[in-house]
Short mmCIF file of C-alpha atoms in Angstrom, two decimals:
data_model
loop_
_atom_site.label_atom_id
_atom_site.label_comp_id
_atom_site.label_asym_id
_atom_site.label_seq_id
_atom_site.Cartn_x
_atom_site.Cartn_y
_atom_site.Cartn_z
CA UNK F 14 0.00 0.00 0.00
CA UNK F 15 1.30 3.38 -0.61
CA UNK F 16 1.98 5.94 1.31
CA UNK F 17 1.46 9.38 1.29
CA UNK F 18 3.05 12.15 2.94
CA UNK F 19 1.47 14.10 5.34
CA UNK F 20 0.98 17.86 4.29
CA UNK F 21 2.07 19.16 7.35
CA UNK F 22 5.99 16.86 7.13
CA UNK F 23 5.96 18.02 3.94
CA UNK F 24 5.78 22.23 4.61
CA UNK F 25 8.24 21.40 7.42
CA UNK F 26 10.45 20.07 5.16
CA UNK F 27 10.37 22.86 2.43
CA UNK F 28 10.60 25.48 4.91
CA UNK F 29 14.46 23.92 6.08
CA UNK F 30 15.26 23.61 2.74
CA UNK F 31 15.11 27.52 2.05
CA UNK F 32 16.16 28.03 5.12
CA UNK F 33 19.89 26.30 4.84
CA UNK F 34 20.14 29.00 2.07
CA UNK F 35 22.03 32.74 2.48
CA UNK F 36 21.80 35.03 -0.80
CA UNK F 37 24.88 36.64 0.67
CA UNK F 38 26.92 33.52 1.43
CA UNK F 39 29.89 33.47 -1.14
CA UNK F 40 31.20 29.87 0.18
CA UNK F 41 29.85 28.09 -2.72
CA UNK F 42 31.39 30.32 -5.06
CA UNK F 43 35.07 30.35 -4.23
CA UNK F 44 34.82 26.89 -4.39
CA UNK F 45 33.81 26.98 -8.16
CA UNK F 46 36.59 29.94 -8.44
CA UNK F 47 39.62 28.04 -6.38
CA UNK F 48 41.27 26.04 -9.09
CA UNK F 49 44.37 25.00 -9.16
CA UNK F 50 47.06 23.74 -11.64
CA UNK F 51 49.46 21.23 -11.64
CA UNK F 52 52.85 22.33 -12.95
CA UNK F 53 55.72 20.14 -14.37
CA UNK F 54 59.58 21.77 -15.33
CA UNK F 55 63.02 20.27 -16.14
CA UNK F 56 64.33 23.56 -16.14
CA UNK F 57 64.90 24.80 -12.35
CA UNK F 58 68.21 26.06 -11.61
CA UNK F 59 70.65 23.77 -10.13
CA UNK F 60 73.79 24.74 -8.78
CA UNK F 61 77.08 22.69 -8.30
CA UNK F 62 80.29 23.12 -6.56
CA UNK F 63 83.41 20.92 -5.48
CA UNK F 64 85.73 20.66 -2.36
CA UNK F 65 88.23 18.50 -1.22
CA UNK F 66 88.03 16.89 2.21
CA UNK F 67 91.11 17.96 4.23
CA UNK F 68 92.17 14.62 5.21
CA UNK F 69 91.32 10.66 5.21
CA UNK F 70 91.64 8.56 7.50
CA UNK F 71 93.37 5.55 6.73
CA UNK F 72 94.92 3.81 9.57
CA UNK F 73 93.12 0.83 10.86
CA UNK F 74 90.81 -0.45 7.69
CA UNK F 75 92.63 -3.42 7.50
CA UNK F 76 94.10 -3.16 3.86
CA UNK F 77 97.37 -1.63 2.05
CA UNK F 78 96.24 0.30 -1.34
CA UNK F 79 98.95 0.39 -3.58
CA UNK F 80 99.52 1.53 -7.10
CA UNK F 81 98.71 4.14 -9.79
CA UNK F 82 96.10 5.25 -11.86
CA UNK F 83 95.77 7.80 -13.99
CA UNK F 84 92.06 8.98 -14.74
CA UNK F 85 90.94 10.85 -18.08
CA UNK F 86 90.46 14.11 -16.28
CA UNK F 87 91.86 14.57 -12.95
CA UNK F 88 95.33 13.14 -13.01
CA UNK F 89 97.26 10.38 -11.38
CA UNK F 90 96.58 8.99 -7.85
CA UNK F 91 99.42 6.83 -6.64
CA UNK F 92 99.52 4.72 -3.10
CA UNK F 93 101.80 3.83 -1.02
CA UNK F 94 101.53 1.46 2.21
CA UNK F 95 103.25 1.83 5.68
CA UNK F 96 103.48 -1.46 7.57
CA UNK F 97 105.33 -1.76 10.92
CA UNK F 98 105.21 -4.87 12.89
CA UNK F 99 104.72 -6.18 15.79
CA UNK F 100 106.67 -8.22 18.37
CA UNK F 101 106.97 -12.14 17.23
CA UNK F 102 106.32 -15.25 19.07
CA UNK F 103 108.93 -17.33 18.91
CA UNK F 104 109.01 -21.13 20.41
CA UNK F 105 112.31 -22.90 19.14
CA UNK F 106 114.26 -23.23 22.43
CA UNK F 107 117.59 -21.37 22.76
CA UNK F 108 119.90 -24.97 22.62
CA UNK F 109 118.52 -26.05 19.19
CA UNK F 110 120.66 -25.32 16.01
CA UNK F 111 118.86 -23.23 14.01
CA UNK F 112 119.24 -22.02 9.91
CA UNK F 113 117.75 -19.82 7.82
CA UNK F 114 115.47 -20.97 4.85
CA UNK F 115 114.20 -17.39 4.01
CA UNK F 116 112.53 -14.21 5.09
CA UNK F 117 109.54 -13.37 2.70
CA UNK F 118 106.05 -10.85 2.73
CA UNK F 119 103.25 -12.61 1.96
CA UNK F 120 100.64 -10.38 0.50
CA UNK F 121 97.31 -11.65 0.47
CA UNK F 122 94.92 -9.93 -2.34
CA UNK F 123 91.93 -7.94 -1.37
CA UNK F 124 88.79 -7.86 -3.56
CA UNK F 125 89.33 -4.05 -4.67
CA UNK F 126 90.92 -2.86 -7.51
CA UNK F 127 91.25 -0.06 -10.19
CA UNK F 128 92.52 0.07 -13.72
CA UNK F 129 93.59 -2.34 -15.92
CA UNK F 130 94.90 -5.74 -13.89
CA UNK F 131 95.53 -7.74 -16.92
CA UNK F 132 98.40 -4.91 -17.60
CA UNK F 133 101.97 -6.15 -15.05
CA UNK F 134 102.88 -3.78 -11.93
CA UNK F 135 105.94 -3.52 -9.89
CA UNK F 136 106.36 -2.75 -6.66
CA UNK F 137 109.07 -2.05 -4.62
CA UNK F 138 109.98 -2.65 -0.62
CA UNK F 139 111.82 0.07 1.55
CA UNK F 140 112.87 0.02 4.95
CA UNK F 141 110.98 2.25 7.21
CA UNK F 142 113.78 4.68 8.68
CA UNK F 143 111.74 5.83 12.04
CA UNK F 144 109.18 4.67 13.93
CA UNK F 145 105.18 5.02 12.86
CA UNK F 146 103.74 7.00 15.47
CA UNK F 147 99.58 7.75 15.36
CA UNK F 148 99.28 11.59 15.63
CA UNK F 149 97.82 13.48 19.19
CA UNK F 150 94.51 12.90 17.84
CA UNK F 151 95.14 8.68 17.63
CA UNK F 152 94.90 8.63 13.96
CA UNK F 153 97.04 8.61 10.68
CA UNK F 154 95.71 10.16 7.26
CA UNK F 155 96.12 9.69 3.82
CA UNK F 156 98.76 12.61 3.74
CA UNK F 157 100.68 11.15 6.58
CA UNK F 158 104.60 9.98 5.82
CA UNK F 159 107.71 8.74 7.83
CA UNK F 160 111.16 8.30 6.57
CA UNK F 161 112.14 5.41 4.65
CA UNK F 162 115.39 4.62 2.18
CA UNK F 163 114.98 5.46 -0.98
CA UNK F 164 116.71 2.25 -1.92
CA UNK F 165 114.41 -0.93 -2.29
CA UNK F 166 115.60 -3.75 -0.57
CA UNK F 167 113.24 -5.97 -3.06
CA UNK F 168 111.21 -5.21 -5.89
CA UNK F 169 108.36 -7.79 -7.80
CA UNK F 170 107.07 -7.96 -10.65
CA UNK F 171 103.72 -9.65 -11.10
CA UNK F 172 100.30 -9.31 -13.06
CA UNK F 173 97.11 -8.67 -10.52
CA UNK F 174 94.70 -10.73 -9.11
CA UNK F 175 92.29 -8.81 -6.82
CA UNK F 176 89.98 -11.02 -5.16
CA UNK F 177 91.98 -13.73 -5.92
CA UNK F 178 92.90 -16.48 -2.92
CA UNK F 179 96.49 -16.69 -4.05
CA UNK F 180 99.23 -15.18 -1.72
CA UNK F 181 102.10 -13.11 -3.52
CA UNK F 182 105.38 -13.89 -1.68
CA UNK F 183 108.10 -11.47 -2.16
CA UNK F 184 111.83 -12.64 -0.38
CA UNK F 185 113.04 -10.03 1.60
CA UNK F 186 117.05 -10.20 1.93
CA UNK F 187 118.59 -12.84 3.68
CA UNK F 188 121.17 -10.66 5.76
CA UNK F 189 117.94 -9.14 7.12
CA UNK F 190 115.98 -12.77 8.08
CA UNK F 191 119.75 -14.10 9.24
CA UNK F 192 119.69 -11.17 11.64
CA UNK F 193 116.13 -11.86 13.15
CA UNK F 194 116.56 -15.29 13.18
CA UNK F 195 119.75 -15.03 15.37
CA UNK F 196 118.36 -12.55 17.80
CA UNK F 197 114.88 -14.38 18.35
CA UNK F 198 117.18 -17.29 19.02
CA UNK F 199 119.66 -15.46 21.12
CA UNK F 200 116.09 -13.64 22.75
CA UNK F 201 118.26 -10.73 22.49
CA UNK F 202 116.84 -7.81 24.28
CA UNK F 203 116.65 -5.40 21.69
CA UNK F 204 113.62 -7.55 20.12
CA UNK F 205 111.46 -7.69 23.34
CA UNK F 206 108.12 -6.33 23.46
CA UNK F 207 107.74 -2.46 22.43
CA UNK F 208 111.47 -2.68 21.52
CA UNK F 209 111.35 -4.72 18.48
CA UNK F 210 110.20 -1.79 16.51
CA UNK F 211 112.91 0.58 17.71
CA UNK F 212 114.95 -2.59 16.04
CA UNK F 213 113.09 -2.93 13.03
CA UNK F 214 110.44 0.23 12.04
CA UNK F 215 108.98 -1.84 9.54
CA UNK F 216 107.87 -1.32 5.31
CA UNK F 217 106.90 0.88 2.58
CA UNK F 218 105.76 -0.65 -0.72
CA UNK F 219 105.91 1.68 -3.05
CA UNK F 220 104.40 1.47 -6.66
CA UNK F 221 106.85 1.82 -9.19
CA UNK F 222 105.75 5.14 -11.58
CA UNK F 223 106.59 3.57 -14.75
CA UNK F 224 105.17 -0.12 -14.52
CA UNK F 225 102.09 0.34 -12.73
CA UNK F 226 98.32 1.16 -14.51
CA UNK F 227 96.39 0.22 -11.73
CA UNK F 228 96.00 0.28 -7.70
CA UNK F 229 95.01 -2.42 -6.44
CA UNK F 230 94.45 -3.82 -2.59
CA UNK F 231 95.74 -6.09 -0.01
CA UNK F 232 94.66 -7.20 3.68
CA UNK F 233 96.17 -6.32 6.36
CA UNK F 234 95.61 -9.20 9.24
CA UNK F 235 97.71 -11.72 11.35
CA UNK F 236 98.81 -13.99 8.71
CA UNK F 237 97.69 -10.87 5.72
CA UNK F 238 100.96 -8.79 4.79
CA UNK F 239 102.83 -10.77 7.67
CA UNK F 240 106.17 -10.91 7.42
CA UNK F 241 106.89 -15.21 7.56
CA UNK F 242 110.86 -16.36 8.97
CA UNK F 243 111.33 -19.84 7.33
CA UNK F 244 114.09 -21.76 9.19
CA UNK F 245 115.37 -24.96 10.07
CA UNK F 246 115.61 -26.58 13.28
CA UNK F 247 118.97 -29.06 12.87
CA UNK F 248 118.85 -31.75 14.64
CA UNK F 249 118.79 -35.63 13.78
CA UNK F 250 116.03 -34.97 11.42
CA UNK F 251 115.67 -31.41 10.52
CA UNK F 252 112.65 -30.10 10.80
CA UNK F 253 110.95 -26.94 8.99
CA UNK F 254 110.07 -24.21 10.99
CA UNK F 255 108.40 -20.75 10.73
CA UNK F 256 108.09 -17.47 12.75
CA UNK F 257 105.12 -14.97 11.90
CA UNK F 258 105.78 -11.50 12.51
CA UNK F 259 102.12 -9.97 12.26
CA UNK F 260 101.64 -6.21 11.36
CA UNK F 261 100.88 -4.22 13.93
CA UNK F 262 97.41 -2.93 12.41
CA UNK F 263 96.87 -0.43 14.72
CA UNK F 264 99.16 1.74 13.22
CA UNK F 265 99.71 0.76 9.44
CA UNK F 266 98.40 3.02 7.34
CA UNK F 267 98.42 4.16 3.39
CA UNK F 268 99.48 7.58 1.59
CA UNK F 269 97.69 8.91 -0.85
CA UNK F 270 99.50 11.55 -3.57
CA UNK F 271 97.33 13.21 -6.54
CA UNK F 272 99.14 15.08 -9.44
CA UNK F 273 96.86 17.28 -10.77
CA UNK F 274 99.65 18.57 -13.50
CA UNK F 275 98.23 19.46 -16.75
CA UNK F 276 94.44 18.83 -15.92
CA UNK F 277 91.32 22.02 -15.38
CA UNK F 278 92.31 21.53 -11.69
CA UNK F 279 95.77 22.59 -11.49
CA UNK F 280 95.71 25.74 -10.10
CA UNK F 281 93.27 25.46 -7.44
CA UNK F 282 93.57 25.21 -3.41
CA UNK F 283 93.79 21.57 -2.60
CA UNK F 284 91.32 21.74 0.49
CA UNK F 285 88.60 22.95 2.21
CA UNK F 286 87.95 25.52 -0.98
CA UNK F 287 84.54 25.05 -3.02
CA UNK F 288 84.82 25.15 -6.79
CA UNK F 289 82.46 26.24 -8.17
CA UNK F 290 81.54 24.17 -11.93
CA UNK F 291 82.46 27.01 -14.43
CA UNK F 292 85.81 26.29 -13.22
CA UNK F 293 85.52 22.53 -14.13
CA UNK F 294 84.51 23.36 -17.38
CA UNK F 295 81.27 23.13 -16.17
CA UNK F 296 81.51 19.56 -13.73
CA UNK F 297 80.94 18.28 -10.36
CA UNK F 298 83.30 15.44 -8.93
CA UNK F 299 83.37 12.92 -6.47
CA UNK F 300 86.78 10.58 -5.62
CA UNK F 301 87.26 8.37 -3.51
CA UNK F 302 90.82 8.30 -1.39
CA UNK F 303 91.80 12.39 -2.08
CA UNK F 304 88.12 13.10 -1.10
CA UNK F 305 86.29 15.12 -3.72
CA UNK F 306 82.78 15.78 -3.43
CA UNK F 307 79.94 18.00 -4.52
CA UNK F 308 77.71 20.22 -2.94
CA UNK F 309 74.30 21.00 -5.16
CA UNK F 310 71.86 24.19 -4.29
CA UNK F 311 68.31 25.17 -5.81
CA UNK F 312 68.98 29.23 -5.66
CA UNK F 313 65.70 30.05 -7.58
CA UNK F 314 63.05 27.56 -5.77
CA UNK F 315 61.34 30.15 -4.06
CA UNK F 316 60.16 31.99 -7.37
CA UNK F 317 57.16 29.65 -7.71
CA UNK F 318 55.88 31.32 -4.82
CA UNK F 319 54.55 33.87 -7.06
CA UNK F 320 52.57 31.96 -9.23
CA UNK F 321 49.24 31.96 -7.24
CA UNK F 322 48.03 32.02 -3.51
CA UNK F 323 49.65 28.74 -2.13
CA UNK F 324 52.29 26.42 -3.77
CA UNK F 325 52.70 22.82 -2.87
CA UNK F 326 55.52 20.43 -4.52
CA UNK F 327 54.31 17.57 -5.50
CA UNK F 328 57.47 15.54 -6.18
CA UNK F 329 61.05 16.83 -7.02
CA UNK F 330 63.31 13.77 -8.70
CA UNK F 331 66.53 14.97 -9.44
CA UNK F 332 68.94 13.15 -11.66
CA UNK F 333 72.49 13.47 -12.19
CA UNK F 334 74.19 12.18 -15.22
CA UNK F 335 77.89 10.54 -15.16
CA UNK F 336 79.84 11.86 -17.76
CA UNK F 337 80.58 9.28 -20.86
CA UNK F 338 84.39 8.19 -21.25
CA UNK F 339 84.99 9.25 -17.26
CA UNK F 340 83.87 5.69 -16.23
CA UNK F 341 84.38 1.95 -17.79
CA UNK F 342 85.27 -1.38 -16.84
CA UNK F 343 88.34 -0.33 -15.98
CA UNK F 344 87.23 2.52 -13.47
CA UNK F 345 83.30 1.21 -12.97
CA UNK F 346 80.65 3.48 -11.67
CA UNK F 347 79.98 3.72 -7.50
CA UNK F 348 76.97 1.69 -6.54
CA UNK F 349 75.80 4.22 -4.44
CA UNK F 350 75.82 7.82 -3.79
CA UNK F 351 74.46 9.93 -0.81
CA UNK F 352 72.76 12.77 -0.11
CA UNK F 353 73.15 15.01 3.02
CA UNK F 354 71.43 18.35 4.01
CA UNK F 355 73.88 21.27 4.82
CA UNK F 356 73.23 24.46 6.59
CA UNK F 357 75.11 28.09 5.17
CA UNK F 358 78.24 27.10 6.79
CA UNK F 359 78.44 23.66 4.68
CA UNK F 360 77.89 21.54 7.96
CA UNK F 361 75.79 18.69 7.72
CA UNK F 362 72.36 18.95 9.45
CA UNK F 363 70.37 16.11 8.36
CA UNK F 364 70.20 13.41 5.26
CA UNK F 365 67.75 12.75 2.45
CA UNK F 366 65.88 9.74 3.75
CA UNK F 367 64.01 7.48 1.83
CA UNK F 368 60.13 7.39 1.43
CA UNK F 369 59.88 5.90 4.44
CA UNK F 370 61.94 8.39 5.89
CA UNK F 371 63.42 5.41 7.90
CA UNK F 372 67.50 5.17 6.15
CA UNK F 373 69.55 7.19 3.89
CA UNK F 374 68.38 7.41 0.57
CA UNK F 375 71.01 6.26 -2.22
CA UNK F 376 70.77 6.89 -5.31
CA UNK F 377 69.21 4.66 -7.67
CA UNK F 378 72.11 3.98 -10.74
CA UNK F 379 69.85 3.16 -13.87
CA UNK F 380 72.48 2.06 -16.39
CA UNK F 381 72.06 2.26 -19.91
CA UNK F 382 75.18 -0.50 -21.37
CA UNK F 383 74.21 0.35 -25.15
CA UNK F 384 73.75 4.11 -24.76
CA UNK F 385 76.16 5.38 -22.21
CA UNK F 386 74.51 8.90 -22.23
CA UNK F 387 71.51 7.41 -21.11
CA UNK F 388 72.85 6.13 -17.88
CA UNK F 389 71.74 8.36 -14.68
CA UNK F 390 71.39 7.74 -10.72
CA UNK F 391 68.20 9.39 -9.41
CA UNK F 392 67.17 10.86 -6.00
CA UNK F 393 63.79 12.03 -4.53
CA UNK F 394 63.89 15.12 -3.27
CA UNK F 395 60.53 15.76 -2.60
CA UNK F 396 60.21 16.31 0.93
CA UNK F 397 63.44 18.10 1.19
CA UNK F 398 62.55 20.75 -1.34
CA UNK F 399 58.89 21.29 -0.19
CA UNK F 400 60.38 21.69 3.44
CA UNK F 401 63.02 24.28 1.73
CA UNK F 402 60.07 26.18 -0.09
CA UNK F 403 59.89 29.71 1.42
CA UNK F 404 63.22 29.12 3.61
CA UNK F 405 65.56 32.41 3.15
CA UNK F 406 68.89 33.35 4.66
CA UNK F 407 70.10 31.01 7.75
CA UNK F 408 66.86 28.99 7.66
CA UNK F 409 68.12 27.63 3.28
CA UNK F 410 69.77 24.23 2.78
CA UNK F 411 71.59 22.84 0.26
CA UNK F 412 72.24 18.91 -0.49
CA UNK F 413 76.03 17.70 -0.35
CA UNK F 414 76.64 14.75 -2.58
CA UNK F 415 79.13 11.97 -0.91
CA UNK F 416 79.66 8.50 -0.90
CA UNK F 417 79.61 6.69 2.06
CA UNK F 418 82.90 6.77 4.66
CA UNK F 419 84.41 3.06 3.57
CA UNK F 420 84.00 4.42 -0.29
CA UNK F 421 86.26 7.65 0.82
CA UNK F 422 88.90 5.76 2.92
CA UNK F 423 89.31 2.57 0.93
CA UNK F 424 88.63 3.18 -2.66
CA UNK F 425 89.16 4.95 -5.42
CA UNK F 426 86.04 5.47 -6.80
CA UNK F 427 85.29 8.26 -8.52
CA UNK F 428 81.82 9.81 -10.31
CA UNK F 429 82.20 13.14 -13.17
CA UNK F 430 79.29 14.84 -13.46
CA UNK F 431 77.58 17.64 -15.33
CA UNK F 432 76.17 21.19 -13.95
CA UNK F 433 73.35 22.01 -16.53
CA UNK F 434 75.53 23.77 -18.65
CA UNK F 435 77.71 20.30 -19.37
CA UNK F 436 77.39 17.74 -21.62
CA UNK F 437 75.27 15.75 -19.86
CA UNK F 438 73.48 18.24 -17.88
CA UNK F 439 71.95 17.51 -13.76
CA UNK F 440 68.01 17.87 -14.36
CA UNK F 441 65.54 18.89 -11.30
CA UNK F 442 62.23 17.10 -12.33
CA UNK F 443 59.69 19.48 -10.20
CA UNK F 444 56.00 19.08 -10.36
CA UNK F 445 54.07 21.54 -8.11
CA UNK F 446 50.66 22.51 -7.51
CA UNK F 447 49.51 25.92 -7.67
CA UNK F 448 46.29 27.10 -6.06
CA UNK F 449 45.02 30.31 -7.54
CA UNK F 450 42.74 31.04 -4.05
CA UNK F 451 41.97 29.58 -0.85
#
């Protein structure tokens, strides 16, 4: 059965109907007249400059870089390795006649390298002429040095194998293992304890300038870059015997030289000055070991303000472009890069996180093997810049482009990039909404 409305529900109802209704209430039409637009650019102004870390640390990471390398653009970065030693154990009793079979360093390879291994190095060994002392401060740096003889007391020459399980021996000379041998016998007193290095200061290996391409890496441990005493116990049988003198890895270290002769950076400070990327012929840089890196700054950002009432960004992906011929199998692109937020004075104040804002964000490397122009690593910047829009003065960041700490101290990797005026320009991908009212 149907049902009809009573007249009286029905005049009560019209009446609130009109009344919900104000001639002079304008809400309805700003929201008709608030549009807004979404806007998307490539174009934003990007900014890049390049410093040099003052120093590396490089004592205590457990490896020896040595070699040289001599990249495209920035010159040739050599390495050196310091290794003193420790005081040995020794267990052949004093009345046993003892003889020496040899005195050798046994290098055992690391997995880095960089350059072209299939091409022969030589290295040579010095003696270490004074002690290796860590600085006030408890550490040594990649521009650290001692005193050693000029003269090699034994050279090698052998083709690479980084990575490789294989242990390089090099002899050492017998006069020197003769002279051990007979004063660990003897327990003479100048070998006890902290002593033994006033006796013996230790090694440099030193990559020699004109047979060396590459620089290459090798551990540093108890048996890694030990220094082994092969003898012979004489008796009625004789029996084979060895002492291991382990390097004492609190205070071996690696130096680190970069001749910048003949390149774009030649004339410039070697620390703590920024360069800015007209100077670079229009490039940013990043190297591992001498401690490049970039800082990048968004000068402009704050001229979207003026497009309507309110600006929001949307998403900000910035991409940075590794220059072609600057990288190859030879010198391979970083894995990761790193993105930290620094105040006016250049000191770090935060990091780029990623969307989860949980870790620091690296940046994705989308590699192009047929097109080498193609190849890019990306960051989101999103948050960052929409946190930056409006900032002026003290309150305005820029990013600062690193790779992690263990990239700097025990590598030489190395990224060249272009500012936008290069010839693979950096690219700010900004979308932003703009809201023309309220």
């Amino acid at each position: 059965m149907n049902k009809i409305l009573n007249p009286f529900l029905l005049l009560l109802l019209c009446m609130f109907l009109f009344s919900c209704y104000d001639e002079k209430n304008n809400y309805g039409d700003n929201l008709v007249d608030s549009v807004f637009r979404n806007i998307s650019v490539d174009s934003c102004t990007v900014t890049v400059t390049s410093t040099i870390i003052d120093s590396l640390e490089t004592t205590g990471q457990g490896l020896a870089l040595v070699g040289k390398y001599t990249h495209s653009l920035w010159g040739t970065v050599s390495a050196c390795t310091y290794l003193p030693y420790s005081f040995p154990v020794y267990n052949t009793e004093a009345d046993e006649v003892v003889r020496l079979d040899s005195l050798v360093l046994a290098l055992s390879y690391g997995g880095y390298s960089i350059g072209d291994t299939m091409q022969p190095m030589r290295l040579t060994i010095h003696r270490l002429l004074e002690k290796v002392i860590l600085n006030d401060n408890g550490y040594l740096y990649n521009k650290s040095s001692f005193a050693y003889d000029p003269e090699p007391i034994a050279a090698c020459i052998f083709k690479p194998k980084p990575g490789n399980n294989e242990r390089l021996e090099i002899r050492l000379p017998d006069e020197l293992g003769e002279d051990m041998l007979i004063r660990l016998h003897n327990r003479d007193d100048i070998l006890l304890d902290d002593r033994f290095e006033d006796y013996f200061n230790g090694l440099v290996i030193l990559p020699d300038p004109n047979i060396c391409q590459n620089i290459i890496s090798f551990s540093v441990g108890d048996t890694a870059s030990a220094l082994i005493l092969h003898y012979s116990i004489e008796d009625a049988i004789t029996q084979e015997a060895e002492c291991i003198i382990k390097p004492k890895t609190e205070t071996q270290f690696y130096h680190i030289d970069h001749d910048r002769t003949g390149t774009i950076m030649e004339g410039f400070p070697t620390e703590n000055v920024e360069v800015y990327s007209s100077e670079l012929n229009n490039r940013g840089i990043l190297f591992g070991g001498i401690g490049w890196y970039s800082c990048i700054g968004f000068p402009y950002l704050n001229e979207i303000l003026q497009q309507g009432e309110r600006v929001s960004i949307e998403s900000a992906y910035l991409k940075i472009y590794p220059e072609p011929k600057t990288w190859s199998e030879f010198n391979p692109l970083p894995d990761s890069l790193y993105l930290y937020i620094i105040d006016e004075n250049n000191v770090t104040v935060d990091v780029v996180t990623d969307y989860l804002g949980t870790k620091i964000q690296s940046g994705t490397l989308i590699k192009d093997d047929s097109f080498a122009e193609n190849t890019y690593y990306y960051f989101d910047i999103s948050t960052f810049l929409q946190e930056e829009l409006g900032a002026f003065g003290k309150y305005k960041h820029n990013l600062q482009l690193v790779f992690d700490e263990e990239t700097y101290t025990q590598t030489f990797h190395n990224l060249t990039f272009s500012d936008q005026e290069g010839k693979s320009p950096i690219v700010l991908q900004l979308t932003y909404k703009v809201y023309e009212s309220y």
